GROMACS .gro file of C-alpha atoms in nm:
model
  159
    1MET     CA    1   0.000   0.000   0.000
    2VAL     CA    2   0.130   0.341  -0.096
    3ASN     CA    3   0.159   0.613   0.168
    4ILE     CA    4   0.296   0.966   0.165
    5LYS     CA    5   0.653   0.850   0.222
    6ASP     CA    6   0.652   0.688  -0.122
    7VAL     CA    7   0.579   1.001  -0.327
    8PRO     CA    8   0.769   1.329  -0.371
    9PRO     CA    9   0.662   1.585  -0.108
   10ASP     CA   10   0.633   1.873  -0.355
   11MET     CA   11   0.383   1.684  -0.571
   12LEU     CA   12   0.183   1.577  -0.267
   13ILE     CA   13   0.168   1.928  -0.122
   14LYS     CA   14   0.061   2.084  -0.454
   15ARG     CA   15  -0.214   1.826  -0.502
   16LEU     CA   16  -0.338   1.857  -0.143
   17ALA     CA   17  -0.337   2.238  -0.164
   18ALA     CA   18  -0.552   2.225  -0.477
   19TYR     CA   19  -0.789   1.978  -0.309
   20LEU     CA   20  -0.821   2.192   0.004
   21ARG     CA   21  -0.883   2.506  -0.203
   22ASP     CA   22  -1.149   2.347  -0.425
   23ASN     CA   23  -1.327   2.094  -0.202
   24VAL     CA   24  -1.299   2.194   0.165
   25GLN     CA   25  -1.532   2.484   0.238
   26GLN     CA   26  -1.398   2.542   0.591
   27MET     CA   27  -1.057   2.635   0.447
   28LYS     CA   28  -1.056   3.008   0.380
   29PRO     CA   29  -0.755   3.236   0.417
   30ALA     CA   30  -0.782   3.474   0.710
   31PRO     CA   31  -0.847   3.837   0.609
   32TRP     CA   32  -0.512   3.944   0.754
   33SER     CA   33  -0.321   3.673   0.564
   34LEU     CA   34  -0.275   3.900   0.260
   35TYR     CA   35  -0.061   4.135   0.467
   36ALA     CA   36   0.108   3.906   0.721
   37LYS     CA   37   0.458   3.768   0.700
   38THR     CA   38   0.512   3.400   0.775
   39GLY     CA   39   0.822   3.450   0.988
   40ALA     CA   40   1.054   3.701   1.150
   41ARG     CA   41   1.316   3.689   0.876
   42LYS     CA   42   1.072   3.755   0.593
   43ASP     CA   43   1.066   4.103   0.446
   44SER     CA   44   0.723   4.080   0.288
   45PRO     CA   45   0.414   3.858   0.279
   46PRO     CA   46   0.420   3.549   0.054
   47GLN     CA   47   0.388   3.624  -0.316
   48ASP     CA   48   0.176   3.316  -0.385
   49PRO     CA   49  -0.193   3.405  -0.337
   50ASN     CA   50  -0.262   3.040  -0.242
   51TRP     CA   51   0.003   3.022   0.030
   52TRP     CA   52  -0.264   2.954   0.297
   53TYR     CA   53  -0.363   2.630   0.123
   54VAL     CA   54  -0.002   2.529   0.057
   55ARG     CA   55   0.083   2.579   0.425
   56ALA     CA   56  -0.227   2.379   0.523
   57ALA     CA   57  -0.121   2.091   0.298
   58SER     CA   58   0.230   2.106   0.440
   59LEU     CA   59   0.090   2.100   0.794
   60LEU     CA   60  -0.120   1.794   0.712
   61ARG     CA   61   0.192   1.619   0.585
   62LYS     CA   62   0.393   1.713   0.895
   63ILE     CA   63   0.116   1.593   1.126
   64TYR     CA   64   0.101   1.263   0.933
   65LEU     CA   65   0.475   1.211   0.975
   66ASN     CA   66   0.511   1.336   1.336
   67ASP     CA   67   0.182   1.231   1.493
   68PRO     CA   68   0.085   1.391   1.742
   69VAL     CA   69   0.246   1.734   1.711
   70GLY     CA   70   0.183   2.067   1.884
   71VAL     CA   71   0.190   2.425   1.761
   72GLU     CA   72   0.533   2.498   1.911
   73ARG     CA   73   0.692   2.203   1.734
   74LEU     CA   74   0.530   2.315   1.410
   75ARG     CA   75   0.662   2.668   1.464
   76MET     CA   76   1.009   2.518   1.502
   77ALA     CA   77   0.959   2.306   1.189
   78TYR     CA   78   0.907   2.625   0.986
   79SER     CA   79   1.177   2.822   1.170
   80TYR     CA   80   1.507   2.949   1.034
   81ARG     CA   81   1.858   3.001   1.163
   82ALA     CA   82   1.951   3.366   1.199
   83PRO     CA   83   2.315   3.450   1.129
   84VAL     CA   84   2.497   3.601   1.425
   85GLY     CA   85   2.788   3.761   1.246
   86LYS     CA   86   3.137   3.675   1.130
   87LYS     CA   87   3.242   3.514   1.456
   88ALA     CA   88   3.216   3.141   1.506
   89ARG     CA   89   2.916   3.157   1.736
   90ALA     CA   90   2.615   2.934   1.717
   91PRO     CA   91   2.336   3.080   1.506
   92ARG     CA   92   2.012   3.175   1.675
   93THR     CA   93   1.690   3.005   1.581
   94ARG     CA   94   1.383   3.214   1.510
   95LYS     CA   95   1.043   3.048   1.521
   96SER     CA   96   0.789   3.088   1.247
   97ALA     CA   97   0.472   3.290   1.297
   98GLY     CA   98   0.222   3.103   1.514
   99ALA     CA   99  -0.105   3.277   1.427
  100SER     CA  100  -0.118   3.136   1.075
  101ILE     CA  101  -0.037   2.785   1.200
  102ARG     CA  102  -0.304   2.803   1.471
  103GLY     CA  103  -0.560   2.945   1.227
  104ILE     CA  104  -0.496   2.672   0.972
  105LEU     CA  105  -0.510   2.400   1.238
  106HIS     CA  106  -0.841   2.540   1.363
  107GLN     CA  107  -0.985   2.528   1.011
  108LEU     CA  108  -0.855   2.173   0.960
  109GLU     CA  109  -1.027   2.075   1.286
  110GLN     CA  110  -1.355   2.226   1.163
  111ALA     CA  111  -1.317   2.031   0.838
  112GLY     CA  112  -1.274   1.708   1.035
  113LEU     CA  113  -0.923   1.633   0.909
  114VAL     CA  114  -0.739   1.701   1.236
  115THR     CA  115  -0.833   1.655   1.599
  116LYS     CA  116  -0.684   1.787   1.921
  117VAL     CA  117  -0.538   1.544   2.176
  118PRO     CA  118  -0.529   1.709   2.521
  119GLY     CA  119  -0.173   1.758   2.641
  120LYS     CA  120  -0.012   1.618   2.326
  121GLY     CA  121  -0.111   1.832   2.029
  122ARG     CA  122  -0.291   1.762   1.703
  123THR     CA  123  -0.336   1.430   1.529
  124LEU     CA  124  -0.499   1.326   1.202
  125THR     CA  125  -0.848   1.185   1.203
  126PRO     CA  126  -0.917   0.871   0.999
  127GLN     CA  127  -1.073   1.100   0.735
  128GLY     CA  128  -0.754   1.310   0.718
  129ARG     CA  129  -0.527   1.005   0.700
  130SER     CA  130  -0.747   0.860   0.425
  131LEU     CA  131  -0.727   1.184   0.226
  132LEU     CA  132  -0.347   1.182   0.240
  133ASP     CA  133  -0.321   0.812   0.151
  134ARG     CA  134  -0.565   0.845  -0.141
  135THR     CA  135  -0.377   1.147  -0.275
  136ALA     CA  136  -0.046   0.963  -0.245
  137ALA     CA  137  -0.190   0.663  -0.430
  138GLN     CA  138  -0.312   0.887  -0.716
  139ILE     CA  139   0.031   1.049  -0.744
  140ALA     CA  140   0.201   0.708  -0.739
  141LYS     CA  141  -0.017   0.588  -1.028
  142GLU     CA  142   0.077   0.896  -1.229
  143LEU     CA  143   0.445   0.845  -1.152
  144VAL     CA  144   0.428   0.485  -1.274
  145LYS     CA  145   0.278   0.606  -1.602
  146THR     CA  146   0.563   0.851  -1.659
  147LYS     CA  147   0.838   0.625  -1.519
  148PRO     CA  148   0.747   0.257  -1.559
  149GLU     CA  149   1.056   0.143  -1.367
  150LEU     CA  150   0.892   0.271  -1.046
  151ALA     CA  151   0.617   0.009  -1.073
  152LYS     CA  152   0.820  -0.251  -0.884
  153TYR     CA  153   0.845  -0.018  -0.582
  154ILE     CA  154   0.487   0.104  -0.583
  155ALA     CA  155   0.284  -0.194  -0.706
  156PRO     CA  156   0.129  -0.414  -0.437
  157ARG     CA  157   0.319  -0.731  -0.360
  158GLN     CA  158   0.169  -1.058  -0.470
  159GLU     CA  159   0.290  -1.356  -0.271
   0.00000   0.00000   0.00000
């Protein structure tokens, strides 16, 4: 059975973002998201008008891989290392913006794809896990059509 570890992350995130934008009515960018930066090091807001959906798809993937995960760990996952200067000191880490992550997680909870586990963080619901697995299977089928040599890795085993 194909899961999200078997397909390229960029293809999965693009496909999930398109699905969330077109089919999940609870997913709407916050009004302030047009003007907000996604982190401390950014100079301007994202140029992609669909960045809210791309970040939501990326969050779904990260929750799938690191189940359960909290907002602080997700902020660290999207963080960056700030340079300190020319000296050989350890770089400082700056966390990503938390409001966008919390807003997206709240919308994913309303859509029934993510649920909150008290004291541990967020985890995928069976509906969310199914969505990711189905999307990965569709991508795997397309990859086999373009590169037939991948069929032996993706095709189900017959014993």
